[in-house]
mmCIF file of C-alpha atoms in Angstrom:
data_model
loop_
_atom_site.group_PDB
_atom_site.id
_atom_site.type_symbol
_atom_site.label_atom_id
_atom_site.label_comp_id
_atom_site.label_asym_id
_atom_site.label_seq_id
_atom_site.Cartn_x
_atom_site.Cartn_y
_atom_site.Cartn_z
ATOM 1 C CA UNK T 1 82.480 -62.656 65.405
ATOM 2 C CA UNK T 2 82.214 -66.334 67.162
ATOM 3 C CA UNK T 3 78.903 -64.917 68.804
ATOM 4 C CA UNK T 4 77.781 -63.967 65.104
ATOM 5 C CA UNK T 5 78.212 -67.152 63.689
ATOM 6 C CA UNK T 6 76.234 -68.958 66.249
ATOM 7 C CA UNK T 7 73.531 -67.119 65.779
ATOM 8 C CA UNK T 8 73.322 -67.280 62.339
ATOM 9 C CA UNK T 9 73.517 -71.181 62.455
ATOM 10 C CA UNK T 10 70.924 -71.022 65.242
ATOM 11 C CA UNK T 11 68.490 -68.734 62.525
ATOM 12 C CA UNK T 12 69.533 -71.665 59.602
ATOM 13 C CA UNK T 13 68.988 -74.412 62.054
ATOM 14 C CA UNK T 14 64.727 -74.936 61.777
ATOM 15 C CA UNK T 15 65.324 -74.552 57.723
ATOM 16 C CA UNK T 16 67.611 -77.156 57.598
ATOM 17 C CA UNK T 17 65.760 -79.618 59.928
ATOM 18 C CA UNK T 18 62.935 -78.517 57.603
ATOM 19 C CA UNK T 19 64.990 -79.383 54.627
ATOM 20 C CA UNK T 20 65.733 -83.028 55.729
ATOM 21 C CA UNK T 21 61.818 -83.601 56.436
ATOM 22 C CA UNK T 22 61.042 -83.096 53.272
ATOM 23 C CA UNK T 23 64.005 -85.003 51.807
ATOM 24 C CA UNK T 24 62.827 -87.862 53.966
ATOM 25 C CA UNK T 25 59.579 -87.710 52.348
ATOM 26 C CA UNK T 26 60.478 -87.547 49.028
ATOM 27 C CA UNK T 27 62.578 -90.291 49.026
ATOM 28 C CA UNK T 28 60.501 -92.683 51.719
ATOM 29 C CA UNK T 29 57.017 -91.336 50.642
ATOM 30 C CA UNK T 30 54.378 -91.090 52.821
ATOM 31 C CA UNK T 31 54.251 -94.316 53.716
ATOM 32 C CA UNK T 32 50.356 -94.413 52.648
ATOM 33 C CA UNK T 33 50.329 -96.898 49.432
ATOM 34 C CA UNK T 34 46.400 -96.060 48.387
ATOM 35 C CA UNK T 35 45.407 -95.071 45.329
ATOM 36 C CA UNK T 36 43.111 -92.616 44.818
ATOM 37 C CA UNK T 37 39.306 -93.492 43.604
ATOM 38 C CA UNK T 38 39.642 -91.595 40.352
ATOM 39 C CA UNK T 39 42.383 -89.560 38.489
ATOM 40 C CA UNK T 40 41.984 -85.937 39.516
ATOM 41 C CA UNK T 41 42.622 -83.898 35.999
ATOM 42 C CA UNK T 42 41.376 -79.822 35.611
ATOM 43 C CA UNK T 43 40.942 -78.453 31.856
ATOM 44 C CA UNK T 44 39.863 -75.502 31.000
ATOM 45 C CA UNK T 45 39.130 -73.366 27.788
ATOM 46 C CA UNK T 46 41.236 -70.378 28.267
ATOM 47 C CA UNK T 47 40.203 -68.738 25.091
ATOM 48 C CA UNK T 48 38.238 -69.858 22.476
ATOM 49 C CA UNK T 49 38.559 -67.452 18.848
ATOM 50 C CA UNK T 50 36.683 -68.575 16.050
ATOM 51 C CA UNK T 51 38.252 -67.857 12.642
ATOM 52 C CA UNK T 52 37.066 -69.363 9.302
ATOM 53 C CA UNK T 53 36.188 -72.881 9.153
ATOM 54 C CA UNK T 54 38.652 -73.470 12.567
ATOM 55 C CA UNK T 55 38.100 -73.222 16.274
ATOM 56 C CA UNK T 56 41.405 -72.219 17.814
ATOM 57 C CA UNK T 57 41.484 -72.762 21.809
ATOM 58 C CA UNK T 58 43.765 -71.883 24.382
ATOM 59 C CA UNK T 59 43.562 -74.837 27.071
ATOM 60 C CA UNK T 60 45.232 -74.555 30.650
ATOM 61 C CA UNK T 61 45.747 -77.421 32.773
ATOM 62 C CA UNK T 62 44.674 -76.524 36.427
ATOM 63 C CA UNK T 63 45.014 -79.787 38.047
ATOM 64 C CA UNK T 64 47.448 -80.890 40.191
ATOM 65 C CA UNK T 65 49.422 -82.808 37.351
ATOM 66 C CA UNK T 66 50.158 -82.958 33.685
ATOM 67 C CA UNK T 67 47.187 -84.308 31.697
ATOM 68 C CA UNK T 68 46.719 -85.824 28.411
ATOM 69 C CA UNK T 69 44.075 -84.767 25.592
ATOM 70 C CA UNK T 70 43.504 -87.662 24.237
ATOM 71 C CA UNK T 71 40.336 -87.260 21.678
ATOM 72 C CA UNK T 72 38.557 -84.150 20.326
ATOM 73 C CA UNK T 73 34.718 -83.956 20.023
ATOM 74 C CA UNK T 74 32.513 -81.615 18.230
ATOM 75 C CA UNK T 75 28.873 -82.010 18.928
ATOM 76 C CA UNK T 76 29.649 -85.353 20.101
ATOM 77 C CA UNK T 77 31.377 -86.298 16.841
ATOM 78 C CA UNK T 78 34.674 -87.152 16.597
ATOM 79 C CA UNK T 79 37.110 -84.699 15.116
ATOM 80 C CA UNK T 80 40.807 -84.140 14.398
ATOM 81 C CA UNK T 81 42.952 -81.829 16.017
ATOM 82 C CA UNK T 82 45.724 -80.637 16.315
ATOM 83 C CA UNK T 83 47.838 -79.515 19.549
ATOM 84 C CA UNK T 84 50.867 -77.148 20.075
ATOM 85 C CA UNK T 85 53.422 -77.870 22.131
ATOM 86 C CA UNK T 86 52.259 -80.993 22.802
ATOM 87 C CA UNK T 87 48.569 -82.916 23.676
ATOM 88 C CA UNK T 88 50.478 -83.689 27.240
ATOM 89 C CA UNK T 89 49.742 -80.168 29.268
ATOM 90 C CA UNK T 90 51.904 -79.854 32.652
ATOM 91 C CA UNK T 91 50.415 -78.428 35.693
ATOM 92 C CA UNK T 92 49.784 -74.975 35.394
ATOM 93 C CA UNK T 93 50.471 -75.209 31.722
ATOM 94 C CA UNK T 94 48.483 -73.932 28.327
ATOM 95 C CA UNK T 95 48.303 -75.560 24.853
ATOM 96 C CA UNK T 96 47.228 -74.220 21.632
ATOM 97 C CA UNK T 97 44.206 -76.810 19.910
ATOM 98 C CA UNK T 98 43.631 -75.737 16.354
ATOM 99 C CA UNK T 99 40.227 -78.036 15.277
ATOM 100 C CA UNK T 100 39.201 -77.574 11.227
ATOM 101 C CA UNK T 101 36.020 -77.289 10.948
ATOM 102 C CA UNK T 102 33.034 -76.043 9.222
ATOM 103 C CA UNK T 103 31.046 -73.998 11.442
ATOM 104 C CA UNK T 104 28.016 -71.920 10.364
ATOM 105 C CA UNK T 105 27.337 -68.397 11.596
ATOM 106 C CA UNK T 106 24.557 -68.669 14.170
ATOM 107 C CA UNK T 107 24.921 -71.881 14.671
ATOM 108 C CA UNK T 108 25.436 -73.447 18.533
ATOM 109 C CA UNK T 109 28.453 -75.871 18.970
ATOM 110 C CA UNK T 110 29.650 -77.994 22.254
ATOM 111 C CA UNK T 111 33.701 -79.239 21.549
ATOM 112 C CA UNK T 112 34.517 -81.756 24.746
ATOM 113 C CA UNK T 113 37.565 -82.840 25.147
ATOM 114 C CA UNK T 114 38.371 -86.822 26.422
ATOM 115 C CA UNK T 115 41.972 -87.158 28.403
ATOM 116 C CA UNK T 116 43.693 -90.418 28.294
ATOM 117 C CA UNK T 117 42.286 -90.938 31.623
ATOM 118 C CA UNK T 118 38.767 -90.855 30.021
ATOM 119 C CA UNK T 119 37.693 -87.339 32.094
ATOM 120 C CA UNK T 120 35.751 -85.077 29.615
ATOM 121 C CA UNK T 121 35.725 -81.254 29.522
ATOM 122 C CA UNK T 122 32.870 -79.655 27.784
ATOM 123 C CA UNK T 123 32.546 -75.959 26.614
ATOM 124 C CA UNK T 124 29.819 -73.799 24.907
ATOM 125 C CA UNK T 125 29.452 -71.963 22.160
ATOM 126 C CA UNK T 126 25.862 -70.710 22.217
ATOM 127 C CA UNK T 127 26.025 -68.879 19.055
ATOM 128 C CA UNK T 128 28.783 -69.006 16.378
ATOM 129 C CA UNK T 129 30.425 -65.652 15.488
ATOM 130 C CA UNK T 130 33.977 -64.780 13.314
ATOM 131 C CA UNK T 131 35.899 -63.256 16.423
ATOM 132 C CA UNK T 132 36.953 -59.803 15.330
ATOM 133 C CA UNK T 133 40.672 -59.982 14.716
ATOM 134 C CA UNK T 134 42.839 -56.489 16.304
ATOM 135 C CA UNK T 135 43.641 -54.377 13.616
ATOM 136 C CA UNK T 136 44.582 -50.448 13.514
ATOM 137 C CA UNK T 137 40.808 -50.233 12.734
ATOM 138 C CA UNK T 138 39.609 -52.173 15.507
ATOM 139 C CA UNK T 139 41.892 -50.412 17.836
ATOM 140 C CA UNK T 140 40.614 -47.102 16.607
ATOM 141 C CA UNK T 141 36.859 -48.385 17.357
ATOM 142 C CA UNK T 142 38.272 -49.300 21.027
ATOM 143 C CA UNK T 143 39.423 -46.016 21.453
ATOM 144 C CA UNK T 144 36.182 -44.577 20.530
ATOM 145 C CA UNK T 145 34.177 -47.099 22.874
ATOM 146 C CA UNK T 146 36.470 -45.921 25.551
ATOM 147 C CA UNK T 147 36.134 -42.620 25.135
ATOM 148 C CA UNK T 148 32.239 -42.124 24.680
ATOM 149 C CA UNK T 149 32.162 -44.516 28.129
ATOM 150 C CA UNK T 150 35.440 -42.918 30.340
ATOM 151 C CA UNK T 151 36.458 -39.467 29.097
ATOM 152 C CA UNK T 152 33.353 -37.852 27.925
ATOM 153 C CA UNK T 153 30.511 -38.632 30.620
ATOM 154 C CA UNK T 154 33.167 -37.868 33.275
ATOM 155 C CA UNK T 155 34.330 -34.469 31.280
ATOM 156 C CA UNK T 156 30.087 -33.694 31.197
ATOM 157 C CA UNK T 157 30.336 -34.214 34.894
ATOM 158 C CA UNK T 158 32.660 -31.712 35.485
ATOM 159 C CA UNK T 159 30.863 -29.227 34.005
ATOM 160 C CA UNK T 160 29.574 -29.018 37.036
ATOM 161 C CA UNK T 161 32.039 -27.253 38.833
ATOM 162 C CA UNK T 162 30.625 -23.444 38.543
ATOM 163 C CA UNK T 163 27.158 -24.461 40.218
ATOM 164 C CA UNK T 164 29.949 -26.667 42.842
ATOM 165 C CA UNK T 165 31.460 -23.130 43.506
ATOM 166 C CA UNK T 166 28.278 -21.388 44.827
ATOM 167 C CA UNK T 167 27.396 -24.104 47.812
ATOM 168 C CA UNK T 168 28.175 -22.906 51.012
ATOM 169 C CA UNK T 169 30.232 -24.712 53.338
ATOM 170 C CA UNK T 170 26.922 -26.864 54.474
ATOM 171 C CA UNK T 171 26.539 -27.810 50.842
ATOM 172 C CA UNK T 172 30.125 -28.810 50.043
ATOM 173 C CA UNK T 173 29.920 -31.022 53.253
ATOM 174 C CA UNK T 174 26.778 -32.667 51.664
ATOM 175 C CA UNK T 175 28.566 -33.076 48.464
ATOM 176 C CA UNK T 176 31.486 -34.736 49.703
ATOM 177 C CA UNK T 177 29.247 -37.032 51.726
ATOM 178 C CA UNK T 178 27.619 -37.535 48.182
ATOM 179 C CA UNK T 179 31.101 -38.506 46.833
ATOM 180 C CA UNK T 180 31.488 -41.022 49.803
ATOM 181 C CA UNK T 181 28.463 -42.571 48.686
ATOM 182 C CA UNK T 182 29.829 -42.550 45.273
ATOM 183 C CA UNK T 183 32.921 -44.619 46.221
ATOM 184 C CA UNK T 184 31.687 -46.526 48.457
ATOM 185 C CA UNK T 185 29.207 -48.226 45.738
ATOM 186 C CA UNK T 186 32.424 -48.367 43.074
ATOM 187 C CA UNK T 187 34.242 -50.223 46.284
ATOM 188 C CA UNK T 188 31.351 -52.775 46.595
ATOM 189 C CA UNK T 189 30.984 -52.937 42.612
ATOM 190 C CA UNK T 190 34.992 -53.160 41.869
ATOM 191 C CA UNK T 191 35.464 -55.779 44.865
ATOM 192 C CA UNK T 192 32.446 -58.158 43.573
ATOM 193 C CA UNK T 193 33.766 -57.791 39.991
ATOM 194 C CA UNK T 194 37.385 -58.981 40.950
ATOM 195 C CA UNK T 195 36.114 -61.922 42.984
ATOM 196 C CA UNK T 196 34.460 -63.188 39.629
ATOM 197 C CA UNK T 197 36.910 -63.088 37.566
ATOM 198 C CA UNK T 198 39.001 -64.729 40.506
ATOM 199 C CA UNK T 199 36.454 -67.224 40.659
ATOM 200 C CA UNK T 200 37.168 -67.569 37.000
ATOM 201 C CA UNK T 201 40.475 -68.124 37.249
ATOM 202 C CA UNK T 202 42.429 -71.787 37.387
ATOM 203 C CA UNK T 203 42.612 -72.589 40.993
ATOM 204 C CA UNK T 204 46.201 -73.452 40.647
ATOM 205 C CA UNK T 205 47.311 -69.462 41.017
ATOM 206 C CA UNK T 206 44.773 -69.232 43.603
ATOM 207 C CA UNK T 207 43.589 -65.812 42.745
ATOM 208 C CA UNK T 208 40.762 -65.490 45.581
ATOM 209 C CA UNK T 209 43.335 -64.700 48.490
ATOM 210 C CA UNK T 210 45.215 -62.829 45.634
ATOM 211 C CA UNK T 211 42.274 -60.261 45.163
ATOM 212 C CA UNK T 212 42.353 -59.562 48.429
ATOM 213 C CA UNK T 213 45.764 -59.227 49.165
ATOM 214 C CA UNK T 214 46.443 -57.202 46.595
ATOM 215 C CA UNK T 215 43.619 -54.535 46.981
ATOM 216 C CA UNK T 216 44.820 -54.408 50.969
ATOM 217 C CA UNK T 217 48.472 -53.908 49.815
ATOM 218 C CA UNK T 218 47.136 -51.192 47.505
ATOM 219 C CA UNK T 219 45.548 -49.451 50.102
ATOM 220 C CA UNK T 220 48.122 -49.674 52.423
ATOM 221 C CA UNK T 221 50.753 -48.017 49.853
ATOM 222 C CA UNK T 222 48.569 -45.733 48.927
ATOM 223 C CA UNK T 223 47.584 -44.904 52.797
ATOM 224 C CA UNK T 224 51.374 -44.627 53.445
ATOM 225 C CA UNK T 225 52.431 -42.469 50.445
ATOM 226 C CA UNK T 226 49.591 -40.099 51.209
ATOM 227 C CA UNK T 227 51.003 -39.765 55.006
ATOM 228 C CA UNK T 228 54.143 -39.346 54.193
ATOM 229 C CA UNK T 229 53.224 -36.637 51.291
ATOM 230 C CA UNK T 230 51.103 -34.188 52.943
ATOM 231 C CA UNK T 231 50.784 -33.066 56.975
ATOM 232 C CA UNK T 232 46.661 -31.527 55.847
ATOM 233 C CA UNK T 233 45.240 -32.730 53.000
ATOM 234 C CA UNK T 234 43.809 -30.195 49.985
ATOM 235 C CA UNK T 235 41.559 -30.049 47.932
ATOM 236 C CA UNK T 236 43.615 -29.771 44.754
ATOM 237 C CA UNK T 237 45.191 -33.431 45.825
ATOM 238 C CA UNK T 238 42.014 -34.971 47.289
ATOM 239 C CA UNK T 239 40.193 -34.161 43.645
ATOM 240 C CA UNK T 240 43.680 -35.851 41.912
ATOM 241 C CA UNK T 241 43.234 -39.132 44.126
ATOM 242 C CA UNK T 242 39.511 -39.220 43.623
ATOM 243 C CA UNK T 243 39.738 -39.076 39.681
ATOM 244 C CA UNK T 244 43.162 -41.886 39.884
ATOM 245 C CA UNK T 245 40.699 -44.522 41.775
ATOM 246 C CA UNK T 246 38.061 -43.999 39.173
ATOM 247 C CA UNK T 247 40.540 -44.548 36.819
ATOM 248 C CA UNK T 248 41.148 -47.901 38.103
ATOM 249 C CA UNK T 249 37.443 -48.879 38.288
ATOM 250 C CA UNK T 250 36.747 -47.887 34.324
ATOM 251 C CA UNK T 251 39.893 -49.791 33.253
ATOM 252 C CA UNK T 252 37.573 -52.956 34.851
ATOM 253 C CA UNK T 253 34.771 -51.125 32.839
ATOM 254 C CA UNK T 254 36.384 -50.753 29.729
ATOM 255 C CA UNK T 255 37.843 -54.675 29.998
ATOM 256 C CA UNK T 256 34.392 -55.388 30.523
ATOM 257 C CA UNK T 257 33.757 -53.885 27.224
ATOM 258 C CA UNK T 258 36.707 -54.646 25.104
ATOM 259 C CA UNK T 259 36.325 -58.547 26.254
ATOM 260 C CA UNK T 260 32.113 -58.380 24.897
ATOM 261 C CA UNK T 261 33.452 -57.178 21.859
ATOM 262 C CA UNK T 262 35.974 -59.647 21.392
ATOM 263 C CA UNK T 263 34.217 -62.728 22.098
ATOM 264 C CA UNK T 264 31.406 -61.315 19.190
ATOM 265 C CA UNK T 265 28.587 -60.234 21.593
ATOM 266 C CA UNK T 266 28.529 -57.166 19.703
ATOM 267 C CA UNK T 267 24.576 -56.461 21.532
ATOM 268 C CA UNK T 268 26.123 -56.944 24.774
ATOM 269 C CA UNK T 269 28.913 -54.446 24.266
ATOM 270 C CA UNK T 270 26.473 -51.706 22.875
ATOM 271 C CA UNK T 271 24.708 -52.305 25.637
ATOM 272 C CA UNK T 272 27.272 -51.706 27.942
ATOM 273 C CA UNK T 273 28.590 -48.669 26.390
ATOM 274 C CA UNK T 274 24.944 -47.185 27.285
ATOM 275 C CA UNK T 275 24.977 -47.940 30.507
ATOM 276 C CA UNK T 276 28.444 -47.345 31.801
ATOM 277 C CA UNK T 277 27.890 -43.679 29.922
ATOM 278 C CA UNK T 278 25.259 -42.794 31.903
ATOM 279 C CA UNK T 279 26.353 -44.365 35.260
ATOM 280 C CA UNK T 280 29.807 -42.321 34.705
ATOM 281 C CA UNK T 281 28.360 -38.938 34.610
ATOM 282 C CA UNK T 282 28.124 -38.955 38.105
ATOM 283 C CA UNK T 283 31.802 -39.707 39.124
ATOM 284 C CA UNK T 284 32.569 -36.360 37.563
ATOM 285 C CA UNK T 285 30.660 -34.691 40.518
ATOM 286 C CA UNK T 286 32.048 -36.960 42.927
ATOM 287 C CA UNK T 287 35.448 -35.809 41.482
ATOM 288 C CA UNK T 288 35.295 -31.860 41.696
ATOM 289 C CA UNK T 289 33.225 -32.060 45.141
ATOM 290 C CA UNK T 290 37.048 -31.171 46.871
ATOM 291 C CA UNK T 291 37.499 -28.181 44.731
ATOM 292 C CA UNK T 292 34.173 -25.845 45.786
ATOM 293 C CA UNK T 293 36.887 -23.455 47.305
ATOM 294 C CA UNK T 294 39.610 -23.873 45.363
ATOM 295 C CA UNK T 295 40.323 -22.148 41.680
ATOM 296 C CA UNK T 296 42.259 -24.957 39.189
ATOM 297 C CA UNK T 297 43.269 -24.394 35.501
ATOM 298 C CA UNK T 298 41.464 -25.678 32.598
ATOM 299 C CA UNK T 299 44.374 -27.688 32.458
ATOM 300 C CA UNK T 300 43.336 -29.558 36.066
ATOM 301 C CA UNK T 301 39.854 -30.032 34.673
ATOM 302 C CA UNK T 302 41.841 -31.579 31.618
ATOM 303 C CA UNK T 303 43.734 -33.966 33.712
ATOM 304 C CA UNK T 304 41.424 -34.973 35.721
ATOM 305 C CA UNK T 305 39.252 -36.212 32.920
ATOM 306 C CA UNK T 306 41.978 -37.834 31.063
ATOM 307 C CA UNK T 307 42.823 -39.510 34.789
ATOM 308 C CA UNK T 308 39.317 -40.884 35.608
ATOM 309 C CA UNK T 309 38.215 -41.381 32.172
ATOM 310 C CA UNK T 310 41.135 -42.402 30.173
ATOM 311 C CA UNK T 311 41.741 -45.807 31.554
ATOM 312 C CA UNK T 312 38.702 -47.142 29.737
ATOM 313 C CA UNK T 313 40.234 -46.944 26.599
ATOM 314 C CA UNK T 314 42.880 -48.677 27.668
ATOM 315 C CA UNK T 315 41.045 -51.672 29.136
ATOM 316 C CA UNK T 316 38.974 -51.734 26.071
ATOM 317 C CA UNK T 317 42.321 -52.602 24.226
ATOM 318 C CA UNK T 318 43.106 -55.065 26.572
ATOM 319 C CA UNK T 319 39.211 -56.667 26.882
ATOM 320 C CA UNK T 320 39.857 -56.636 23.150
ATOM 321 C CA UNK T 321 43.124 -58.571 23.016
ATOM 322 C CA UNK T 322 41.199 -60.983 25.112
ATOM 323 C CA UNK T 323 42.537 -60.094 28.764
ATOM 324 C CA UNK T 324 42.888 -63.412 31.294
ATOM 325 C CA UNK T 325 40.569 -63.359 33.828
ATOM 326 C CA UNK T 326 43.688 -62.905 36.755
ATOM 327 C CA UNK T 327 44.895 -60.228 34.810
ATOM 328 C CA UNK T 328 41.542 -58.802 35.119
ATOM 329 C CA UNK T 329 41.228 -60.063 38.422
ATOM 330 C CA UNK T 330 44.375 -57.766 39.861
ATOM 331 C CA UNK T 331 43.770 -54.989 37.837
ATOM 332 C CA UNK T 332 40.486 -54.566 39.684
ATOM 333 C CA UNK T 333 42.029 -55.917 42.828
ATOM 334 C CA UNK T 334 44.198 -52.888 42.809
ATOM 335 C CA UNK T 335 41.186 -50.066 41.238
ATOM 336 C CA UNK T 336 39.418 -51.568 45.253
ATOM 337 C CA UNK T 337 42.224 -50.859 47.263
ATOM 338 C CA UNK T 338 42.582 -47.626 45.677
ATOM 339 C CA UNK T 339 39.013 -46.450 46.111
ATOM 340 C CA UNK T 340 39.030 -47.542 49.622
ATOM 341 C CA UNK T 341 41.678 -45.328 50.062
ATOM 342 C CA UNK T 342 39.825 -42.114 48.876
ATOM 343 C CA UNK T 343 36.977 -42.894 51.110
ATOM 344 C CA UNK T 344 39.391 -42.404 53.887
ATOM 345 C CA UNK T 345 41.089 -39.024 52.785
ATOM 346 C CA UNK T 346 37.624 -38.323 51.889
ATOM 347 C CA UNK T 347 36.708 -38.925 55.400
ATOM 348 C CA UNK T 348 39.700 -37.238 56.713
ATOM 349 C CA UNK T 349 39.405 -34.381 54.383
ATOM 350 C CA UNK T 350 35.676 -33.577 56.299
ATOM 351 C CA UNK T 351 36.564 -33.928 59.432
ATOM 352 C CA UNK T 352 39.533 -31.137 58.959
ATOM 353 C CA UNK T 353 36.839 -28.538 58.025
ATOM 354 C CA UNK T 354 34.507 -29.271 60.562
ATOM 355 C CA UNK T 355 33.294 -26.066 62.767
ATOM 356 C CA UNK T 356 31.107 -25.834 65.238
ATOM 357 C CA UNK T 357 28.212 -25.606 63.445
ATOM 358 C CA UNK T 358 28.525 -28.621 61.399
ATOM 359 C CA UNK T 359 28.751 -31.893 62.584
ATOM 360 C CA UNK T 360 30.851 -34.375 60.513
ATOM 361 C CA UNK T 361 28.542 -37.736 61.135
ATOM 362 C CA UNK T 362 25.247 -35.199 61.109
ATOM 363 C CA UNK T 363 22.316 -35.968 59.407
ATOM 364 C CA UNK T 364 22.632 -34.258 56.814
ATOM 365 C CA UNK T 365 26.082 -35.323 55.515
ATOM 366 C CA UNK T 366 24.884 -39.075 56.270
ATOM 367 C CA UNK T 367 21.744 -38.752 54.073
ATOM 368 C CA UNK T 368 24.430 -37.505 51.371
ATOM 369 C CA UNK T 369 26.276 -40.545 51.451
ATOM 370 C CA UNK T 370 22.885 -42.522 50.941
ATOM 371 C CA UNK T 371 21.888 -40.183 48.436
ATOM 372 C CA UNK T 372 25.380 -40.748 46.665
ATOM 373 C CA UNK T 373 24.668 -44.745 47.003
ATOM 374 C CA UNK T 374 20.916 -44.815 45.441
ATOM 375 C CA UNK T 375 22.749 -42.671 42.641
ATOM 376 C CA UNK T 376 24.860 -45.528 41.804
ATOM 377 C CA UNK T 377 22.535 -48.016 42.151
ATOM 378 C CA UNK T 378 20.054 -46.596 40.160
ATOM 379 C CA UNK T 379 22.340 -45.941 37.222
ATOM 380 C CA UNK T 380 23.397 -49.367 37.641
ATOM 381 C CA UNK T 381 20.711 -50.488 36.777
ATOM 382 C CA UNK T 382 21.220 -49.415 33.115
ATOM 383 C CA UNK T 383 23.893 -51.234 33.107
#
């Protein structure tokens, strides 16, 4: 029990030591008396809704301290408003501006903001629009976006399936290789997509090394889970986990979406909806490559649509309520760990039905997973 004790207090001993540094250096300082040059203050426009005759902003202070907002501007005029909690904003914090004022639809506006330390923030608005407010209606319409962009073209897709069924075993090892190429492309796409928004993101929560933490941790789970579930995997599963990480990337879709709408670029969202329709097609293929030997229920083909598809219409409610861009950020953090995933049991899934007359890495099955990225890209495009 002595022996215990020891080496507990031996385990505590750095911490403490580490403890009384840091007291020291509270209390003493530094000993470095300088200044710095110029205050170091971060503002930024959160959100930005435009309701009649007001601009209503969310602000968040990213600096490394609590700043002040000490004067309003619109179009370099003067203006009054008003803050909530307070114009002081701590570190990390948000505050609620409310600024009356007359703006005409169509119109461009600039609003800076002057802290007491005389550092000015500046944001855009190139084109004056009423934000839509949510409503049972507008919901509705978000459930319609996200199903004409997740749950139909992937539903077309696996219509499919019957002309899946007569490919011989050469031709489901093509496919699959297509569906490689498939996910690999979504990785690449859903990976660049969450570094934005990261990028986007105050660099107080310092969502860069988030992103990728959190889509390795994903992976790693979902690697784990999938070992510990299964000795072979089947086709039945392999389809499941395919449709669940294209799931993930249309919930980034439909936030993509959902967030167009709600900051008023009504164009862009239409625009969108085309795109992502067309470019989702193909995941359905990707999806029910697995099941060329196998014989599911209408009820599979049900689920897997509602799987893959279904998240968009729940990221276009969440675009629409104006998502952050970290919450975006994980979301698709955790739709690239997931996909990279799937391109394993993917891989692994091959490699168990290779014979002797097919070679996993041949030619063939690596022009698939080409063919399966130019299919992407090009239907990107529309995007």
């Amino acid at each position: 029990m002595q022996n215990k004790g020891v080496w507990i207090a031996l385990g505590l001993l750095p911490l403490i030591l580490l403890a009384g540094l840091i007291g020291v250096f509270v209390v003493k300082g530094t000993g470095i008396e300088a200044e710095p040059a110029a205050p170091v203050e971060v503002i930024e426009f959160q959100k930005v809704v435009l309701t009649p005759n007001s601009f209503d902003i969310t602000l968040r202070n990213s600096g490394p301290g609590e700043a002040t907002v000490a004067q309003v501007l619109v179009d370099d005029a003067v203006w009054n408003g008003s803050m909530t909690p307070s114009q002081t904003i701590p570190r990390l914090g948000t505050a609620n501006l409310q600024i009356p004022y007359p703006w005409v639809e169509g119109d461009p506006y600039e609003i800076k903001l002057i802290t007491s330390n005389g550092l000015i923030f500046a944001h855009e608005i190139p084109v004056a629009t009423a934000t839509p407010e949510l409503s049972r209606e507008t919901l509705w319409s978000y459930s319609l976006i996200g199903l004409y962009v997740g749950v139909v073209p992937v539903a077309l897709g696996l219509l499919w399936f019957p002309f899946v069924r007569q490919l011989g075993k050469q031709g489901m090892h093509f496919l699959l290789a297509i569906t490689i190429g498939l996910l690999m492309f979504l990785l690449i796409d859903t990976a660049l997509e969450a570094w934005e928004e990261a990028v986007e993101t105050p660099r107080g929560f310092f969502a860069q090394p988030l992103v990728i933490l959190i889509a390795l941790a994903t992976f790693l789970l979902l690697q784990r889970l999938g070992e510990a579930g299964e000795n072979k995997a089947s086709g039945l599963r392999l389809s499941f986990l395919i449709a669940l990480s294209i799931g993930l990337h249309n919930l980034g879709e439909g936030l993509a979406i959902g967030s167009s709408f709600a900051a008023g670029e009504a164009a862009l969202g239409t625009f969108l909806i085309i795109g992502f329709t067309l470019h989702n097609i193909t995941e359905g293929l990707g999806i029910i490559a697995p099941l060329a030997n196998q014989r599911p229920s209408f009820r599979y083909f049900v689920l897997l649509a509602l799987l893959a598809g279904g998240p968009a219409i729940v990221g276009t409610w969440i675009g629409g309520a104006a998502a952050t861009p970290l919450f975006i950020a994980i979301c698709l953090a955790i739709g690239a760990g997931a996909i990279m995933q799937v391109i394993v049991a993917v891989s692994q899934f091959m490699r168990q039905e290779v014979t002797s007359k097919i070679n996993w890495l041949s030619w063939s099955n690596l022009s698939g997973v080409g063919l399966g990225l130019a299919i992407m890209y090009v239907t990107k495009v529309f995007i």
